[in-house]
Coordinates of C-alpha atoms in Angstrom, one line a residue:
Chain G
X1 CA 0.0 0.0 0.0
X2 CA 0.6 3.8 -0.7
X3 CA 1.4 6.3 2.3
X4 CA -1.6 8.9 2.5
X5 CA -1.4 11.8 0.3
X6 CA 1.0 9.7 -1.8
X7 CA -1.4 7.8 -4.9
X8 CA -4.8 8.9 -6.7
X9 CA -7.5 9.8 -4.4
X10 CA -10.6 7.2 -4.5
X11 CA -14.0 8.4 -5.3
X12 CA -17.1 6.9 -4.8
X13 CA -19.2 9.3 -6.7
X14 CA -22.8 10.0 -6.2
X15 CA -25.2 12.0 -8.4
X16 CA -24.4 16.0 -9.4
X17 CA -22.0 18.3 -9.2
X18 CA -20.1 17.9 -5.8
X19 CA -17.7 15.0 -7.3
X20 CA -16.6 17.0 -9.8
X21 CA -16.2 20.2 -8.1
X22 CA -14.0 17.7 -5.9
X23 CA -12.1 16.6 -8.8
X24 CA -11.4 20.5 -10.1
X25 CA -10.2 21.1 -6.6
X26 CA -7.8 17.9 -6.9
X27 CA -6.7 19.1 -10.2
X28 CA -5.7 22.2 -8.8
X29 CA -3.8 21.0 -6.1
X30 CA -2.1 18.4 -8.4
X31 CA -3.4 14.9 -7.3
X32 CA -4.3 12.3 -9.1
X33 CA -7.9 10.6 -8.7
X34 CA -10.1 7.9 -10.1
X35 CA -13.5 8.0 -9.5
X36 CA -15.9 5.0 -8.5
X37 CA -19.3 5.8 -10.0
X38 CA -22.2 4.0 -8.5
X39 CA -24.6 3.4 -11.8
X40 CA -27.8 4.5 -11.5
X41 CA -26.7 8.0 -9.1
X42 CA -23.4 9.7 -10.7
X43 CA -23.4 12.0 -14.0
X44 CA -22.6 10.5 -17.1
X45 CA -19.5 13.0 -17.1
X46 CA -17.4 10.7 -15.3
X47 CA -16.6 9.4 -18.5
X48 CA -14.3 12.3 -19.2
X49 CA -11.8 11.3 -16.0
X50 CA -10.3 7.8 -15.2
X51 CA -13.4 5.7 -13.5
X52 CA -15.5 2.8 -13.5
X53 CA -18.8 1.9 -12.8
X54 CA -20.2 0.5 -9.4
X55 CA -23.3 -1.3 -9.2
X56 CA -24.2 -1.6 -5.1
X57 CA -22.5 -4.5 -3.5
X58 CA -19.2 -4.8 -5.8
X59 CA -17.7 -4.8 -3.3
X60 CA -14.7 -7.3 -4.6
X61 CA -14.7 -5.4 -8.1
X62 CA -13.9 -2.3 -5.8
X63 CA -11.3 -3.5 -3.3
X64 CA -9.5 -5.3 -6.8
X65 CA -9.5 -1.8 -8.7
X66 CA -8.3 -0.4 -5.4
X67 CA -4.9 -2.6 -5.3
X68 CA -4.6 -1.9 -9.1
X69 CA -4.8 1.5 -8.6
X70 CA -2.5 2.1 -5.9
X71 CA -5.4 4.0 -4.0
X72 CA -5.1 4.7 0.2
X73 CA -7.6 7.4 0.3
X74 CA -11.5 7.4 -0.1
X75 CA -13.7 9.9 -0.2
X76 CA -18.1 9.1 -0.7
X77 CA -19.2 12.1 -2.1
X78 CA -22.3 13.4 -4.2
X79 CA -26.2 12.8 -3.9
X80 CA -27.7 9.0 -3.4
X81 CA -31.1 9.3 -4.5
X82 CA -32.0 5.4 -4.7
X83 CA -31.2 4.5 -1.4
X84 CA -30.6 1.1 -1.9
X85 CA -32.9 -1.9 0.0
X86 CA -30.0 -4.0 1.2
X87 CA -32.5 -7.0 0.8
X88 CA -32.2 -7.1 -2.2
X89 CA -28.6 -6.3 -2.9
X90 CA -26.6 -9.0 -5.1
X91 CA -23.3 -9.0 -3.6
X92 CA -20.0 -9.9 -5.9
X93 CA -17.6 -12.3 -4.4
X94 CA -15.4 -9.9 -2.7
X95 CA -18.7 -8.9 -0.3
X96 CA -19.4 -12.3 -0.3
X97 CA -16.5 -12.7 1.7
X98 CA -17.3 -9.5 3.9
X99 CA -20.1 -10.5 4.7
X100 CA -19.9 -11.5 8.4
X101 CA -18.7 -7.7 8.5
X102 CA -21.5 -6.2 6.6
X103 CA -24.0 -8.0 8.3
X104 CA -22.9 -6.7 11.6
X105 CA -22.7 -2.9 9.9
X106 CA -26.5 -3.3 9.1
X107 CA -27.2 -4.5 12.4
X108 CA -25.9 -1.9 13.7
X109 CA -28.8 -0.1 13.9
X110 CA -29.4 4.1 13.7
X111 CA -27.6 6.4 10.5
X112 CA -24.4 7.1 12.7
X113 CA -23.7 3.7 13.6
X114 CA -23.8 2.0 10.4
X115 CA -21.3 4.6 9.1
X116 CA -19.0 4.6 11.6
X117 CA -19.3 0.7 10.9
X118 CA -18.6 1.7 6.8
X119 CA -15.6 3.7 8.4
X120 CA -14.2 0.7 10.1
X121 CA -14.6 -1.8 7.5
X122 CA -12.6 0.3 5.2
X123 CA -9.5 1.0 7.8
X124 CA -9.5 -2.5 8.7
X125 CA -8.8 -3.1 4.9
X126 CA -5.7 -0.7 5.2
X127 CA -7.5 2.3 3.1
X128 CA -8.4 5.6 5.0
X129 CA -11.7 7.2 4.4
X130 CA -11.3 10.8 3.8
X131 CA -14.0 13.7 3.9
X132 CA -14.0 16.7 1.3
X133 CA -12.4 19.2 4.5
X134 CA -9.4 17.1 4.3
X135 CA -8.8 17.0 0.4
X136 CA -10.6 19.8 -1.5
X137 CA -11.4 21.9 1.6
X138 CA -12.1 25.3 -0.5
X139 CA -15.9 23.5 -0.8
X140 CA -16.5 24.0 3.0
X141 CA -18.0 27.5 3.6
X142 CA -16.2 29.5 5.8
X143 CA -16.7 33.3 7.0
X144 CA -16.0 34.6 3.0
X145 CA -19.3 33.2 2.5
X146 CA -21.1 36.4 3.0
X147 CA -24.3 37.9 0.9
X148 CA -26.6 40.2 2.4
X149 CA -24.8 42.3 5.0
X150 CA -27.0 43.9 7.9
X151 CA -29.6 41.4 9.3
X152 CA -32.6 42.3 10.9
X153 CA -32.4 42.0 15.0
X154 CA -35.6 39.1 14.5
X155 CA -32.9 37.5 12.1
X156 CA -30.2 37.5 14.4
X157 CA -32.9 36.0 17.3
X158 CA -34.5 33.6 14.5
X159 CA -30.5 32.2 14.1
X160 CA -30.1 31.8 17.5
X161 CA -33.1 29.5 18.0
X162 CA -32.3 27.6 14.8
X163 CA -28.6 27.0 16.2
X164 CA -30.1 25.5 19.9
X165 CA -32.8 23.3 17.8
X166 CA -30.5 21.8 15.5
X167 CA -27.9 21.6 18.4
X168 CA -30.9 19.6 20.5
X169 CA -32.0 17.4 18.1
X170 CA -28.1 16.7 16.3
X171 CA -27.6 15.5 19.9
X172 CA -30.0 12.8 19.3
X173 CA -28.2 12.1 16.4
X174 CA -31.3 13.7 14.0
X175 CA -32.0 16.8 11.9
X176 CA -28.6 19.0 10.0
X177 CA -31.1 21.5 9.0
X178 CA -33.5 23.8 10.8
X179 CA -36.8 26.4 9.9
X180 CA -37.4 29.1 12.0
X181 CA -39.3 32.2 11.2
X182 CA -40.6 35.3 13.6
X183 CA -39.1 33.8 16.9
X184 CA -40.8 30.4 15.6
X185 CA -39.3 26.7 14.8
X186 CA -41.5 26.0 11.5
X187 CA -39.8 22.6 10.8
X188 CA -36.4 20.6 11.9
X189 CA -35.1 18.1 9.2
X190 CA -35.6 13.9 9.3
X191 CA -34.5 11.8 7.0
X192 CA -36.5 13.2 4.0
X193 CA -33.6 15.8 3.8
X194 CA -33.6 19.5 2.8
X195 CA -35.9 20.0 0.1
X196 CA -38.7 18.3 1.4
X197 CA -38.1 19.8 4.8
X198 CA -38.5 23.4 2.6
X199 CA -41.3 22.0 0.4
X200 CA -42.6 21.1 3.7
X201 CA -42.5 25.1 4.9
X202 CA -43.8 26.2 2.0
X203 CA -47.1 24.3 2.2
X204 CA -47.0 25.5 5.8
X205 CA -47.1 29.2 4.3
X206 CA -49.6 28.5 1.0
X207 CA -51.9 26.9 4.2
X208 CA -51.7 29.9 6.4
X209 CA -50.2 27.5 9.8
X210 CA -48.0 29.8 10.7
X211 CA -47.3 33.6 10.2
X212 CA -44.0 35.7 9.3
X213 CA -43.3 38.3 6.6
X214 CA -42.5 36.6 3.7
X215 CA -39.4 36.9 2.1
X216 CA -38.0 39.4 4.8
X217 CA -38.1 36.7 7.8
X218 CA -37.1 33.3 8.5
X219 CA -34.1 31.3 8.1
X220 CA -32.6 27.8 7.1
X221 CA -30.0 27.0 9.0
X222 CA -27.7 23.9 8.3
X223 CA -25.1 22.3 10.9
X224 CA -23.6 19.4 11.4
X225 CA -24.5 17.2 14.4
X226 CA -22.4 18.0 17.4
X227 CA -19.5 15.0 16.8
X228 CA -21.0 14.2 13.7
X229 CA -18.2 12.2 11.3
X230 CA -17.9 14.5 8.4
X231 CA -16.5 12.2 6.0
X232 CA -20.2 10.9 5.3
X233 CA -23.1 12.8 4.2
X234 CA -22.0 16.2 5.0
X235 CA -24.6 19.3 5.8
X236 CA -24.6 20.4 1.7
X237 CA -26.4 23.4 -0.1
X238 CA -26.8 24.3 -3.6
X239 CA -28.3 26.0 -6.3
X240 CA -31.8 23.9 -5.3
X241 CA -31.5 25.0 -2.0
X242 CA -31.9 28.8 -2.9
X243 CA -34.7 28.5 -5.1
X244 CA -36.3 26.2 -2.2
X245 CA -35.7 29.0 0.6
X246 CA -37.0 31.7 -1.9
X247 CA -40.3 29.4 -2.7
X248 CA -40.7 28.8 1.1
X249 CA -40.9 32.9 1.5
X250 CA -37.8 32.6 4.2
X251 CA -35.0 35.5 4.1
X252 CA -32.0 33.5 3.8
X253 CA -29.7 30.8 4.7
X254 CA -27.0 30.5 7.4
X255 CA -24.2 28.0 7.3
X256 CA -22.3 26.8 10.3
X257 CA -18.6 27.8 9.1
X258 CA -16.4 24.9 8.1
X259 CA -19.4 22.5 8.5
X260 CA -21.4 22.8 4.9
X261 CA -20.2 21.6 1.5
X262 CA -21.6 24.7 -0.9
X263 CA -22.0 23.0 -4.7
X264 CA -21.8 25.3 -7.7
X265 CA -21.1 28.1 -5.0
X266 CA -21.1 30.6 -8.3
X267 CA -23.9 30.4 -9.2
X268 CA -25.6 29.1 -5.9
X269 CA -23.9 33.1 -4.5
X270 CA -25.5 34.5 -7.5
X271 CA -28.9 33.1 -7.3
X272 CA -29.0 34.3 -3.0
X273 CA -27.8 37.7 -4.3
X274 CA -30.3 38.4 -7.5
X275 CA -32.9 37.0 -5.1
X276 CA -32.8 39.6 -2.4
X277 CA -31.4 36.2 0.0
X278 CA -28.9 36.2 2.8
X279 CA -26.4 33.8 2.5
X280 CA -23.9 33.3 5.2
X281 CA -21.2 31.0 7.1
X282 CA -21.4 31.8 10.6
X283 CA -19.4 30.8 13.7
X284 CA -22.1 28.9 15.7
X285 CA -21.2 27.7 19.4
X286 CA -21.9 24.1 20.2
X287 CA -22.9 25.3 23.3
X288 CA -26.5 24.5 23.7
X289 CA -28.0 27.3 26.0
Chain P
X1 CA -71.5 37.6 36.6
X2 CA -72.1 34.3 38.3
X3 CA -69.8 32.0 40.3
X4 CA -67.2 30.0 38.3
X5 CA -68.9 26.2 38.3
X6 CA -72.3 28.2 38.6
X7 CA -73.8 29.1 35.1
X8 CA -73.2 27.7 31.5
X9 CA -69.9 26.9 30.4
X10 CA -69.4 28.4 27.2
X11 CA -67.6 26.3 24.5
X12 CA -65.9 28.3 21.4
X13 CA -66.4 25.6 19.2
X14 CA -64.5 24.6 15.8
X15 CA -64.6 21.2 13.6
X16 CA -65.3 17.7 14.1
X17 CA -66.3 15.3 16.9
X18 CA -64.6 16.9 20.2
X19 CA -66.8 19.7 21.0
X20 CA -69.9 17.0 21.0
X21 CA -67.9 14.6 23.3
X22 CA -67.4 17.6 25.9
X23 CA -71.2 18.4 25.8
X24 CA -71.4 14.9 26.7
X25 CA -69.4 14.8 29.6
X26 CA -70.8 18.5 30.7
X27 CA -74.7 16.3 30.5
X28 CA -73.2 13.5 32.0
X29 CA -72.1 16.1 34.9
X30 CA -75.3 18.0 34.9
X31 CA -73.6 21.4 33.7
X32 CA -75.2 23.8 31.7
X33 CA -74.3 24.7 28.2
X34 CA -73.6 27.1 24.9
X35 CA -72.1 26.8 22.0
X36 CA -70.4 29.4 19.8
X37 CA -70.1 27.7 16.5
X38 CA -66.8 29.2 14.2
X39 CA -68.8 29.6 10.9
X40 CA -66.6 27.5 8.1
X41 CA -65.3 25.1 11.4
X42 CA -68.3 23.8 13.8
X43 CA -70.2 20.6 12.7
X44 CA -73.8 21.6 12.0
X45 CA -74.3 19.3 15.0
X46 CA -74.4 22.7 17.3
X47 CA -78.3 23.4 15.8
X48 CA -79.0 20.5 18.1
X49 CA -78.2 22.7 21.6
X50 CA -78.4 25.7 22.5
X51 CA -75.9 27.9 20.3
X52 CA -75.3 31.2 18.0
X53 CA -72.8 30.8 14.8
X54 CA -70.1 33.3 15.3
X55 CA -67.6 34.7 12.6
X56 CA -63.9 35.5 13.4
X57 CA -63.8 38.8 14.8
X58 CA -67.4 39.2 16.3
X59 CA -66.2 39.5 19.3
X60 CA -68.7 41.9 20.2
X61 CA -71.4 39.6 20.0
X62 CA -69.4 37.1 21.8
X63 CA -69.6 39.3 24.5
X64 CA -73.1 40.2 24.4
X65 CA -74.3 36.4 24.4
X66 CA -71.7 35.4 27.4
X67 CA -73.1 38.4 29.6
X68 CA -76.8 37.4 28.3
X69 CA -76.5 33.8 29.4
X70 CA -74.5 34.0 32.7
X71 CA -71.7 32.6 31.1
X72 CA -68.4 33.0 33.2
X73 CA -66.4 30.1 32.0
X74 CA -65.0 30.1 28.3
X75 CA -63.7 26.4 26.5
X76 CA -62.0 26.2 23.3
X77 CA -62.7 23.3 21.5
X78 CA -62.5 21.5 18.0
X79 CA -60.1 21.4 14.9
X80 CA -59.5 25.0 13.5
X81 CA -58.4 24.0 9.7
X82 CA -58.8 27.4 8.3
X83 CA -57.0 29.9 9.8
X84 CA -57.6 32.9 10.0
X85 CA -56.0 35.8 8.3
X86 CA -55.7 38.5 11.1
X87 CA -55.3 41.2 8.0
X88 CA -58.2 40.4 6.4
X89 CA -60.8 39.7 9.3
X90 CA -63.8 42.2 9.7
X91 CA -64.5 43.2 13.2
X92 CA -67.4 44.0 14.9
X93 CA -68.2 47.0 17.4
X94 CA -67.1 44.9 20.2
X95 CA -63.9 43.9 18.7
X96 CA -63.1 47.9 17.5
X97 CA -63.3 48.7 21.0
X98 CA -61.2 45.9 22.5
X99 CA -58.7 46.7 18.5
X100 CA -55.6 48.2 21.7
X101 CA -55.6 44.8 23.8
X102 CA -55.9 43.1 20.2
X103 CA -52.9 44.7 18.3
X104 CA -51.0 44.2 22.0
X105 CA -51.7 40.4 21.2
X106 CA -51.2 39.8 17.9
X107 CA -47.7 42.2 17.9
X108 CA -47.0 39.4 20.9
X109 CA -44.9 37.4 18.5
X110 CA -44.9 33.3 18.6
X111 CA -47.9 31.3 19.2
X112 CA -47.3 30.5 22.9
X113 CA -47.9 33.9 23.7
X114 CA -50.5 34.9 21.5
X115 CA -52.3 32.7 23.2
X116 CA -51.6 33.9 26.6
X117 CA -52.7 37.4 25.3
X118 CA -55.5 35.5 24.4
X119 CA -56.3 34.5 27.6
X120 CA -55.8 37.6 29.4
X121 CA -58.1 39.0 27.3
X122 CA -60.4 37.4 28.7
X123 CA -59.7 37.2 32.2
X124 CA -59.8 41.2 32.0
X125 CA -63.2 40.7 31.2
X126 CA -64.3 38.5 34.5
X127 CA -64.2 35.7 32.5
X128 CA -62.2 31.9 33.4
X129 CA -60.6 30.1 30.1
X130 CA -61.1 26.6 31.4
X131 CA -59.3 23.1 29.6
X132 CA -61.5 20.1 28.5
X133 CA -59.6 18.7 32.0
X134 CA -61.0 21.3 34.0
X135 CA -64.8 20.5 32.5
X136 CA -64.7 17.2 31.0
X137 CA -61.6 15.1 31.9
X138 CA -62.8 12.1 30.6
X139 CA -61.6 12.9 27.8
X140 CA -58.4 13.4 28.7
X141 CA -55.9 10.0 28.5
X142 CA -55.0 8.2 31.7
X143 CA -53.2 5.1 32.6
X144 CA -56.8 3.4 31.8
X145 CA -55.3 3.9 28.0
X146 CA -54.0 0.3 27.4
X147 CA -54.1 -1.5 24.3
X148 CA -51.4 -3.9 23.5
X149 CA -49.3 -5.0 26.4
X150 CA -45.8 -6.3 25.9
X151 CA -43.7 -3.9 24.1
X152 CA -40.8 -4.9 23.2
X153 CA -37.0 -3.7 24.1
X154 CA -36.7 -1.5 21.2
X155 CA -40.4 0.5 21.3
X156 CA -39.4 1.3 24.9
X157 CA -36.1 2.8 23.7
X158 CA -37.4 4.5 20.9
X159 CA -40.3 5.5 23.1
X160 CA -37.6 7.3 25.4
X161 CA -35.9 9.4 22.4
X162 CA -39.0 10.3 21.3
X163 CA -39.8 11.7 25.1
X164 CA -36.9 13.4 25.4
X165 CA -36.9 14.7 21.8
X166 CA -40.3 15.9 22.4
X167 CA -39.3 17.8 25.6
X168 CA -35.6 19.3 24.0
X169 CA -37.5 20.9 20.5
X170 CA -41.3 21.9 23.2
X171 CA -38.9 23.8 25.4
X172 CA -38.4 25.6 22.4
X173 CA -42.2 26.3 21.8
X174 CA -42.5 23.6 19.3
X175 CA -43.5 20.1 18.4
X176 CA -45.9 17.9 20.4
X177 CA -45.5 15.2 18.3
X178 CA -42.2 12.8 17.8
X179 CA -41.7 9.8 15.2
X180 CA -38.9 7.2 16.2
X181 CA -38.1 4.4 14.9
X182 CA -35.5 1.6 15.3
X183 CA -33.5 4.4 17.6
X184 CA -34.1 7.2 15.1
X185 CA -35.8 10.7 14.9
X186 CA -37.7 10.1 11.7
X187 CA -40.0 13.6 12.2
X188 CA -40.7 15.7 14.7
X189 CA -44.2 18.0 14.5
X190 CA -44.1 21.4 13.5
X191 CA -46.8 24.0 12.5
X192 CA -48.6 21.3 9.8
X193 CA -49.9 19.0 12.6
X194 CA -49.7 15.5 13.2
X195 CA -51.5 14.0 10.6
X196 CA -49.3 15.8 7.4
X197 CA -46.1 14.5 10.1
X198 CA -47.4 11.1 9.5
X199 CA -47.9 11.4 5.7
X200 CA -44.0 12.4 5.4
X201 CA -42.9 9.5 7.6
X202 CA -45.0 7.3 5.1
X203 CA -43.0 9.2 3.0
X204 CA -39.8 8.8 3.9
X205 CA -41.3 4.8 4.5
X206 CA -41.8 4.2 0.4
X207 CA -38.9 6.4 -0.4
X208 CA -36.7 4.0 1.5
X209 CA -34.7 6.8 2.9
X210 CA -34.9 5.1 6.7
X211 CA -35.0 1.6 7.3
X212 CA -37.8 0.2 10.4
X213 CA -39.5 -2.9 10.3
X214 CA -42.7 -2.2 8.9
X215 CA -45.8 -2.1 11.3
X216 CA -43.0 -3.6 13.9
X217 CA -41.2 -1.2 15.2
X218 CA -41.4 2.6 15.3
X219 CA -44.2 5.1 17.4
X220 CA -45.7 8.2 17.3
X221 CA -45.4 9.9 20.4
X222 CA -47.8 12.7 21.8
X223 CA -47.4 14.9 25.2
X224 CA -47.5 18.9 25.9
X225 CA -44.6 21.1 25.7
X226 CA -43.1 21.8 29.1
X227 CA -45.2 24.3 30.8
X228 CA -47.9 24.4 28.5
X229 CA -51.2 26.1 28.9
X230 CA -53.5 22.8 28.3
X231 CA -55.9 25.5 27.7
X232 CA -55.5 25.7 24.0
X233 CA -54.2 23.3 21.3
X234 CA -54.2 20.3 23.8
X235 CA -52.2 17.6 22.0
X236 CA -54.7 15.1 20.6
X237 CA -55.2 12.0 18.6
X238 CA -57.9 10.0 17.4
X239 CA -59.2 7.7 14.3
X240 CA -57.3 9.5 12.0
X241 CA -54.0 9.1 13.8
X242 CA -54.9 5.6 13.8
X243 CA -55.1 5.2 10.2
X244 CA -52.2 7.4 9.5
X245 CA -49.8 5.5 12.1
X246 CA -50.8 2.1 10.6
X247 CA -50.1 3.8 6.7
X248 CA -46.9 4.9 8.3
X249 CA -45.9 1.6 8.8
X250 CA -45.3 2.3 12.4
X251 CA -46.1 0.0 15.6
X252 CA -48.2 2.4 17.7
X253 CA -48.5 5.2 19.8
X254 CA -47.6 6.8 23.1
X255 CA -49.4 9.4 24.7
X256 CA -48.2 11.6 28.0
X257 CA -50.9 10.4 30.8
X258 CA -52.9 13.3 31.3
X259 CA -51.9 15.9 28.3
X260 CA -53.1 14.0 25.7
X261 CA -57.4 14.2 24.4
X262 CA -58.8 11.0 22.7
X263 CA -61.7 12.0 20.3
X264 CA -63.5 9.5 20.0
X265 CA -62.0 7.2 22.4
X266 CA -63.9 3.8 21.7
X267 CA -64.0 4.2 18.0
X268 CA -59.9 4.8 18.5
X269 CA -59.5 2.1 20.5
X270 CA -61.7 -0.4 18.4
X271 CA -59.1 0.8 15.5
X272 CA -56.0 0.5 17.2
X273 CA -56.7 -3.4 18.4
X274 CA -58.0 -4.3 15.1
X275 CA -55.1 -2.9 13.3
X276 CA -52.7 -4.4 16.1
X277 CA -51.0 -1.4 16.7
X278 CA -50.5 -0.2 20.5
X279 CA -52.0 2.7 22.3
X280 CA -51.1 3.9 25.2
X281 CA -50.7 6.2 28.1
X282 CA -47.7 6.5 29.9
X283 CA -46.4 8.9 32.8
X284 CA -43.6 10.6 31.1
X285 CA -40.6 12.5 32.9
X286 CA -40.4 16.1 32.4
X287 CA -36.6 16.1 33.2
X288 CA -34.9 15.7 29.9
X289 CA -31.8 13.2 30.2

């Protein structure tokens, strides 16, 4: 094996942008990379750049192209829309062979858990798992990340609340994002994820449950879970995620710096600004008051 | 004005079954009765007893008809599915004059203390906002709430997130409702109520984005937010819920021993055994862990 840092980084890629934003970024910095695409989720563009294809459970074709390759670092990164059923998975030898590992992964029970079980399986194999911070880390927002200056003192409260919710319910190992509008916590995030959580506030606001200016109150707010590994499924927002907050009549969106992935920030900067939106990294405590 | 307990208890009443039910219990008792019907909310039940149809805003009349009938304690009771539009509403003399106290409410910010306002209100005026367990507590759930028995390891343990998850987002004004299943926060209840919380986690269920087993595992979870005036908004479930949990996918529910109202409690019940799903009340801590 490689020493870290030394071969191409290893991606598994999901669907969008965010893999090849990562591979831009490894570009830049000079490393090499091959990219894992898992059929049915990543962009066709692959293609361009040294890959393969994945289905679920290659496991074996995986590990073999890993040797080939000379690979010690893996990164998971893009959108997984088809969650697989793991029922109904048809494993290649090389999980065959894992799978006394695998099966005690899925038993493992809540999100966290099975990760941190992915996590292991992976180092015990000699490979290190990676998140985006450590190898392209200009994707993470930090304080640069700054539309829409003076914010309203309701803004500044509505932040605050957000921050404690998200804090309070990441604890329990639940919820990266967080509505609140006009001192109120409209939604927290579950497993349906960030759009549906805004969809979700929308309807709230079309159905007249709740009250707030619209479009000059309210905030998303995304954070990672206090201790939550960041080398899996990382707080992201987007493009998408503007036009959601815009649609749900919120005023803008507040990042907790060095915690979010921002995809396509150029554009996702210039939809916030020619939408009247706030858009900001801030420091947030993970003190829960 | 008469003695609290003395004359009619007046009963502000909006949609469906649960206004009827506290008529029932007030008979039952031998109390007295009126019934303010919200025009677009009250069942057309209310032309059975002694009652006037009231708009939003007529508060005037409102408080013509209480000092008319003696009335000096005030219930709010029923589903409100449209509300109101405080902009748009058209009040009556009554209201204009009370239009200082009103503003003072309505500029009171989140919903907790609008209601409070609310109540004050009408506490200024000699009258008592009483709670369906003040009147009728037999609607309210107690440990007599029992159907299915054993539960197994993991419904207790999800039970206890969803307690404590409950208790960490109501300290924060919001959410009486919690979905957990197999150790995770699927949803917890914001402005849109339980029954569109348990659409999303039926949701979330076909979208395969969180794995449970089916009809197993996995409960809804009801109690009051800490310190919460049981006066208004009293966490309830009924037949509904019960279809909605069993579309879910989930195993049953849990509600907080004396927060929680069960509309139609034998029809719920009937549902909840036939479908196998538990429903129960348990004494829940108020110290989150």
């Amino acid at each position: 094996m490689v020493e870290p840092g030394q071969g191409p980084v290893g991606i598994i890629a999901g669907g969008q942008d965010l893999p090849f934003e990562v591979v831009e970024a490894l570009q830049a910095a000079g490393r090499d990379y091959f990219l894992f695409g898992l059929v049915g989720e990543a962009d066709v563009r692959i293609e361009f750049h040294p890959h393969v294809w994945l289905k679920w459970g290659e496991i074996g074709q995986l590990f073999r192209l890993i040797e080939q390759r000379g690979i010690s670092e893996l990164l998971c990164i893009g959108s997984i829309t088809h969650r697989p059923d793991f029922r109904s998975i048809r494993l290649d030898l090389g999980a065959m062979r894992a799978l006394p590992d695998i099966v005690r992964i899925m038993a493992g029970g809540g999100d966290e858990s099975v990760l941190q079980g992915v996590a292991r399986f992976f180092e015990k194999r000699g490979l290190t798992l990676v998140s985006v911070k450590d190898v392209a880390p200009s994707l993470v927002v930090g304080p640069d990340l700054s539309v829409g200056s003076d914010l309203a003192e309701q803004s500044k409260s509505d932040i605050a609340l957000a921050s404690r919710a998200a804090l309070a319910i990441g604890a329990m190992d639940a919820g990266q994002g967080v509505v609140v509008a006009a001192g109120r916590i409209l939604a927290t995030e579950g497993p349906e994820g960030t759009d549906q959580m805004l969809e979700r506030v929308s309807r709230i606001r079309h159905e007249k449950r709740a009250r707030w200016d619209f479009g000059k109150e309210g905030v998303l707010l995304k954070r990672a879970r206090p201790g939550q590994d960041l080398r899996f499924d990382m707080p992201t927002i987007g493009p998408r995620t503007i036009e959601n907050v815009r649609e749900a009549g919120l005023a803008g969106i507040v990042c907790a710096e060095g915690e979010v992935l921002c995809a396509n920030r150029t554009h996702t900067i210039e939809l916030a600004r020619s939408n009247g939106l706030f858009l900001q990294a801030h420091a947030l405590s993970d003190n829960a008051v």
